[in-house]
CSV table of C-alpha atoms and ligand atoms in Angstrom, one decimal:
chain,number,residue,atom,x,y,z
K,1357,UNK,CA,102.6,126.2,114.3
K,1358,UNK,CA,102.8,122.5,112.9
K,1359,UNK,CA,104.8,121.9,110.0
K,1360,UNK,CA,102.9,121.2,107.1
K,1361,UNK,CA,103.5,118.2,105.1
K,1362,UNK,CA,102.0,118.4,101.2
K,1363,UNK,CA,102.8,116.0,98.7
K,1364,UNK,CA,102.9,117.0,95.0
K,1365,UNK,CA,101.4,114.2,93.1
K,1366,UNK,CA,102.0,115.8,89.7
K,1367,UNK,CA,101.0,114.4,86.5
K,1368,UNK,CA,100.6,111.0,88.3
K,1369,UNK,CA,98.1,108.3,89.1
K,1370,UNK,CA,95.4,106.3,87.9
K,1371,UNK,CA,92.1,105.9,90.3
K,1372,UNK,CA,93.3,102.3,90.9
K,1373,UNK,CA,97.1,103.6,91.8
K,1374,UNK,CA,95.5,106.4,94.1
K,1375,UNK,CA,93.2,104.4,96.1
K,1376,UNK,CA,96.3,101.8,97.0
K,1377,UNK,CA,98.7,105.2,97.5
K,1378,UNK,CA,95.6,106.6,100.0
K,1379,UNK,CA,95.0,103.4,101.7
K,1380,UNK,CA,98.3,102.5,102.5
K,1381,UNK,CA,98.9,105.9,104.0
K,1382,UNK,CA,95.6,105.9,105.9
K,1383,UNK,CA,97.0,102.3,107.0
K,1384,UNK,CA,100.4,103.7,108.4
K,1385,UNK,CA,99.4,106.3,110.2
K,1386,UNK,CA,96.9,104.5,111.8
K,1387,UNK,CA,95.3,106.4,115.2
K,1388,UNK,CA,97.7,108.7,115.5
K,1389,UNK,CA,97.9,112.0,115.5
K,1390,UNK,CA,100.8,113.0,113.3
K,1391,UNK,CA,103.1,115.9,114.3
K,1392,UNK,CA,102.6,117.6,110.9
K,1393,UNK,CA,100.1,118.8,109.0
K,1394,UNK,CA,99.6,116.6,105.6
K,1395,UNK,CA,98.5,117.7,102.0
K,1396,UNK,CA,98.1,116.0,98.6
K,1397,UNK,CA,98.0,117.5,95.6
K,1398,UNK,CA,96.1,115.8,93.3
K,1399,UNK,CA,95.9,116.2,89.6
K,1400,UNK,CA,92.2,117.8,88.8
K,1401,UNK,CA,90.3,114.9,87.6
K,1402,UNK,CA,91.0,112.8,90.5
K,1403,UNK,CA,90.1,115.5,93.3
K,1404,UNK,CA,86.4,113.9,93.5
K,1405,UNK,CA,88.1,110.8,94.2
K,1406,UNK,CA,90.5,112.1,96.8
K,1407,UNK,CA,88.2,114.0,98.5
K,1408,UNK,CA,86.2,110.7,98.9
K,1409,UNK,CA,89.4,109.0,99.9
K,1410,UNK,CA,90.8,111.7,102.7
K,1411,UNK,CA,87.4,112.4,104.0
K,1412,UNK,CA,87.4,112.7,107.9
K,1413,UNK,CA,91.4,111.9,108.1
K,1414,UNK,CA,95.0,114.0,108.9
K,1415,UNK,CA,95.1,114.5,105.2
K,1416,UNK,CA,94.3,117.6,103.3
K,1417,UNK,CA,93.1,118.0,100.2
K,1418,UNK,CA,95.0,120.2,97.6
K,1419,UNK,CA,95.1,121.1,93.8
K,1420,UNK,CA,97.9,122.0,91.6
K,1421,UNK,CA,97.1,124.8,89.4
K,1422,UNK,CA,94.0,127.1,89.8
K,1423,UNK,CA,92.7,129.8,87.1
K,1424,UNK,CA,93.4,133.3,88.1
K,1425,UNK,CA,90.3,133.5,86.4
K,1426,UNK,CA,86.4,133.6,87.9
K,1427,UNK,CA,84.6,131.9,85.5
K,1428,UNK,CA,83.4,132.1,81.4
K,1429,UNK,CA,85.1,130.8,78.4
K,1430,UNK,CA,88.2,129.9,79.6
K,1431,UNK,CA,88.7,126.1,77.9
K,1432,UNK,CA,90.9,123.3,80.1
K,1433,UNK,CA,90.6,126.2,83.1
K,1434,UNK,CA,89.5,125.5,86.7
K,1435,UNK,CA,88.9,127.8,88.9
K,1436,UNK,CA,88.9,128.0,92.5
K,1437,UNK,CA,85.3,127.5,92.7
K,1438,UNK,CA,85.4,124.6,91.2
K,1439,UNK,CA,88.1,123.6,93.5
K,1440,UNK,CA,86.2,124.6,96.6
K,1441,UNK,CA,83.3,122.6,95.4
K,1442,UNK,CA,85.4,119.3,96.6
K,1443,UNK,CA,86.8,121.0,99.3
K,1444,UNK,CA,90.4,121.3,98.4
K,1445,UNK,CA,92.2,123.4,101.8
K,1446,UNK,CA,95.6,124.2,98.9
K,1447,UNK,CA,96.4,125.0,95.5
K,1448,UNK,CA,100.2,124.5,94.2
K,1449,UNK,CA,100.5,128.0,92.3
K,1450,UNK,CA,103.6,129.2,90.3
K,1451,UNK,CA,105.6,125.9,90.7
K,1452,UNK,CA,108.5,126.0,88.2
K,1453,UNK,CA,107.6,123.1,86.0
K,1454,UNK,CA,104.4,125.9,85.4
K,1455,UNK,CA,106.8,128.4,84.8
K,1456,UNK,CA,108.9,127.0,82.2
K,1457,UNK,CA,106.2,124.7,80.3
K,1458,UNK,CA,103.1,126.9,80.8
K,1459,UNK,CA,104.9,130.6,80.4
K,1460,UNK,CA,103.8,131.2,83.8
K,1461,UNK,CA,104.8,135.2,84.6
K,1462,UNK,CA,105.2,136.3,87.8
K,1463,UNK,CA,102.3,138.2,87.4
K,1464,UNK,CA,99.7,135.4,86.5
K,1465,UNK,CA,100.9,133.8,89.6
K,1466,UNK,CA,100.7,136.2,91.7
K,1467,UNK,CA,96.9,137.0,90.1
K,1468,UNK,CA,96.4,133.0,90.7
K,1469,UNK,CA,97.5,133.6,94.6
K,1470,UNK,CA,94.6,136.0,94.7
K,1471,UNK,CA,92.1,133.9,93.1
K,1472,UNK,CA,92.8,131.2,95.7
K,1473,UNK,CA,92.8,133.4,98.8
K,1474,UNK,CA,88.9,134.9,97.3
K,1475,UNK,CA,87.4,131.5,97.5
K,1476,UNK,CA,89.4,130.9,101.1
K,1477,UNK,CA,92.1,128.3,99.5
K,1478,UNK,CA,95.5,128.3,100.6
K,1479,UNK,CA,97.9,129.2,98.1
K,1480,UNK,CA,101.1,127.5,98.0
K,1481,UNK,CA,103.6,129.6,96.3
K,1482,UNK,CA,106.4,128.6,94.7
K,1483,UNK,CA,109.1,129.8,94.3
K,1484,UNK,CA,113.1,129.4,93.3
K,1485,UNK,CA,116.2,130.3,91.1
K,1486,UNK,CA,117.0,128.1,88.0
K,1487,UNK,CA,121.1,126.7,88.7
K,1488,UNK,CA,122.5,129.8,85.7
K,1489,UNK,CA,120.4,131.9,88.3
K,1490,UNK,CA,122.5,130.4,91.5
K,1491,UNK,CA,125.3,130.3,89.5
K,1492,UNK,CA,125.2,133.6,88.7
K,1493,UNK,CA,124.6,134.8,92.4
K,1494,UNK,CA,121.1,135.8,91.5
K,1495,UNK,CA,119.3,133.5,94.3
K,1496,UNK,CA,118.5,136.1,96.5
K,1497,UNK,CA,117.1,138.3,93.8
K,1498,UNK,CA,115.1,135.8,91.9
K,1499,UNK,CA,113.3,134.5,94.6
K,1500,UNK,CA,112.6,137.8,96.5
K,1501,UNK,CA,111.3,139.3,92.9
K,1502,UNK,CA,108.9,136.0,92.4
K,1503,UNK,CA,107.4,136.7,96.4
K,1504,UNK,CA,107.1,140.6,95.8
K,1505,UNK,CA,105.0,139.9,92.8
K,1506,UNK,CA,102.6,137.8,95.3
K,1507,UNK,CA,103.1,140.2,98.2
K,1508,UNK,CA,101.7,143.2,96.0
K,1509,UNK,CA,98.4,141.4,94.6
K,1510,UNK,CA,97.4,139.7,97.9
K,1511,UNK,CA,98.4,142.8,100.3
K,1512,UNK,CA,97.2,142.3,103.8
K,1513,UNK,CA,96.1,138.5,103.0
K,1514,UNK,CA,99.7,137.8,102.8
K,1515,UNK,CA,99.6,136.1,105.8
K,1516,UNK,CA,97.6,133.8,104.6
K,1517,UNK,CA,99.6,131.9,101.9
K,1518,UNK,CA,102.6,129.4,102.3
K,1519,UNK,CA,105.5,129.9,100.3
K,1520,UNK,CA,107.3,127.2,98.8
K,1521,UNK,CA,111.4,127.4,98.3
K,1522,UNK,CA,112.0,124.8,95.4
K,1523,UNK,CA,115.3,125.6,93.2
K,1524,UNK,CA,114.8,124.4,90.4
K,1525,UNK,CA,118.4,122.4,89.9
K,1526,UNK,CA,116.7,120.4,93.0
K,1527,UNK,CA,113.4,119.2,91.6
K,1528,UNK,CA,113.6,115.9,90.5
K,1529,UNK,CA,117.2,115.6,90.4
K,1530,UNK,CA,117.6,113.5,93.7
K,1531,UNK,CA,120.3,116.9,94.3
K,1532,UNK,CA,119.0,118.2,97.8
K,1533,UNK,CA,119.9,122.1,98.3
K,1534,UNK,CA,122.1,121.4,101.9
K,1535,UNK,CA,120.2,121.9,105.0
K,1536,UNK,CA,122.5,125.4,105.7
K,1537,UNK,CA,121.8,126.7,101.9
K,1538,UNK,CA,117.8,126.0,101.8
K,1539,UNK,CA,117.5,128.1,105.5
K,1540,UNK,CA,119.3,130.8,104.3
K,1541,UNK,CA,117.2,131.5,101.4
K,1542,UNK,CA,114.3,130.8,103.7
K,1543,UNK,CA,115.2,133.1,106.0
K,1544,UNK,CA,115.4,135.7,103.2
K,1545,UNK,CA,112.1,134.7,102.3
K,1546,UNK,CA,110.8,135.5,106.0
K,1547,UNK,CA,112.6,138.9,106.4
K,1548,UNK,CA,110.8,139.9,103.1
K,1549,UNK,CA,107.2,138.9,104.5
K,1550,UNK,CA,108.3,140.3,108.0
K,1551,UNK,CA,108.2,143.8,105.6
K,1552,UNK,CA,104.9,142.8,104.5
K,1553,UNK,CA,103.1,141.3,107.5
K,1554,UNK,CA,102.9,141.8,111.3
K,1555,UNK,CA,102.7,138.0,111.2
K,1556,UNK,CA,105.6,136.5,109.5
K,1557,UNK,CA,106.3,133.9,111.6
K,1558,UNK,CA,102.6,132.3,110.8
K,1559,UNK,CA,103.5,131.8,107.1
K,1560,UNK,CA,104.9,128.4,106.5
K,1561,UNK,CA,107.8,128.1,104.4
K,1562,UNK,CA,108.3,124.8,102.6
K,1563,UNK,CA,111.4,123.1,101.2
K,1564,UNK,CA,110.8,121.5,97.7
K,1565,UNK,CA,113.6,119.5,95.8
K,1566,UNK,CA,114.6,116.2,95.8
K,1567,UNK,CA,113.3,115.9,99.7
K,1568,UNK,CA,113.3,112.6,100.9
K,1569,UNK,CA,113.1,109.9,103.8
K,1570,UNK,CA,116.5,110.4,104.3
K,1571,UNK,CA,117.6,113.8,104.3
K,1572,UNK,CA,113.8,115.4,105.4
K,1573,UNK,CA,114.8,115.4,109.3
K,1574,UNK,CA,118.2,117.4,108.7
K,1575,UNK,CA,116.3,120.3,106.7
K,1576,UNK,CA,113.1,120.2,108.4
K,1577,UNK,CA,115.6,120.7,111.8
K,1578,UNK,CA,116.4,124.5,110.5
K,1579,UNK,CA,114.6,127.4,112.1
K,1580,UNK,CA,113.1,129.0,109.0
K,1581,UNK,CA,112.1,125.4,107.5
K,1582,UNK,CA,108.6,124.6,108.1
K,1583,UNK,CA,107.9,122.2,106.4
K,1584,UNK,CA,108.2,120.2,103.1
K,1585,UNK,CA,106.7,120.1,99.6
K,1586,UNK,CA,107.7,116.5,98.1
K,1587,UNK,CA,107.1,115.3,94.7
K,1588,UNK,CA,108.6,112.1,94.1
K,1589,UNK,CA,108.7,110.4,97.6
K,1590,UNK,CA,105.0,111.5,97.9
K,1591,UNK,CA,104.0,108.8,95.6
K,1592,UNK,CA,105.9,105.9,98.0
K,1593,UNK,CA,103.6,105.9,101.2
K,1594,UNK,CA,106.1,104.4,103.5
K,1595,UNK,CA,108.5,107.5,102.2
K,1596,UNK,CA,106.1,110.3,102.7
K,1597,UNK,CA,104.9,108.7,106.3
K,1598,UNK,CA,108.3,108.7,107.0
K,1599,UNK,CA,109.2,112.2,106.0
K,1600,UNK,CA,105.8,113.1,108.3
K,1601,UNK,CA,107.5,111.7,111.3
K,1602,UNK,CA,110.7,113.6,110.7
K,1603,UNK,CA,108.6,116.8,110.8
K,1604,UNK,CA,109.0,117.1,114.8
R,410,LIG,P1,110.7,116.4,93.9
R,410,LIG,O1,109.7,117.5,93.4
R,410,LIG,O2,110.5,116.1,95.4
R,410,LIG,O3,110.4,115.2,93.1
R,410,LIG,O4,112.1,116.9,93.6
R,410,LIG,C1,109.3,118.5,94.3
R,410,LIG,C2,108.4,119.5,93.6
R,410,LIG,O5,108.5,119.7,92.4
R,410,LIG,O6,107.4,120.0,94.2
């Protein structure tokens, strides 16, 4: 299994900022065939644009929010119709900034997860442990409550969806969880889907915090680390390129 790559643009970009970002990444990686799987996640408006951009490269298209709605009057909603319509391959669901701005329960994210996997989207879950959570010694328990939720709605397609390890004390904070305390939440994460899937070991779990061009390779190297969700470096081509090539 490759490890997959996705950056998380966030509330970010203009068209004329995205199409420089895009190029220059298109640019760097040239011919080759990069070791990883890549991803951007795009804020809505501009996924017409992207999907114009990425068209026939390495890089896949992905959203970051989807209704866990169908359709009908749900005003500022998109659902994953919609996001199917310009082919997005992910949807960011349940990251923490949702969580704590948006009220996001574990429940709407786990019915979110569901309305991904029903119009064949990958849902990237996210998941993680606040630092009063860590400091507490409720990792563990946090993160395993946040994947059940998940587990239960999307039963047998749990195979299907990547998780995403971000705690929260990481995001944005340019403070990295060490390579040795990421894996062994992650490998918490993969016992609990080895409980809940014959094929654990095809579910990639990402690292999200504070993941850069310099520490990527040392937490990428764990065994349970399959890759990365980045925010910041993902809007710096040479840094997300670089954190691609790490991803051996
Ligand atoms: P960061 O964000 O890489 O800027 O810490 C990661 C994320 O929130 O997905």
């Amino acid at each position: 299994m490759k490890p997959l790559i996705a950056g998380n643009w966030k509330m970010n970009g203009s068209l004329a900022a995205n199409e420089a970002l895009v190029k220059a990444m298109l640019d760097g990686l040239g011919s080759q065939t990069p070791g990883a799987d890549m991803a951007l996640c795009v804020p809505a408006p501009y996924l017409a644009q992207l999907q114009s951009l990425v068209s026939g490269s390495a890089i896949s298209l992905g959203a970051q929010d989807v209704s866990a709605h169908e359709q009908g009057a749900f005003t500022g909603e998109v659902s994953a119709t919609m996001l199917k319509d310009f082919a997005c391959r992910y949807v960011i669901v349940g990251h923490s900034e949702r969580r704590q701005y948006q009220g996001e329960t574990d429940l709407l994210v786990a019915d979110k997860a569901k309305a991904a996997l029903a119009q064949g989207i990958t849902p990237i879950v996210c998941v993680g442990e606040t630092l009063a959570e860590r400091d507490a010694g409720q990792t563990e328990a946090v993160v395993k409550r946040q994947l059940a939720a998940v587990i239960h709605a999307v039963a047998h397609c749990t195979s299907e969806i990547v998780v995403a390890y971000e705690p929260v004390w990481a995001i944005g904070t340019g403070k990295t969880a060490s390579p040795e305390q990421a894996q062994q939440v992650h490998a918490v994460l993969r016992a609990q889907l080895a409980a809940a899937t014959q094929h654990p070991e095809r579910v990639h779990i990402l690292y999200g915090g504070s993941m850069n061009a310099a520490n990527a390779a040392s937490l990428l190297a764990q065994p349970d680390i399959d890759g990365g969700l980045i925010g910041g470096a993902s809007l710096k081509s040479a840094d997300f390129l670089q954190i691609v090539a790490s991803a051996l």
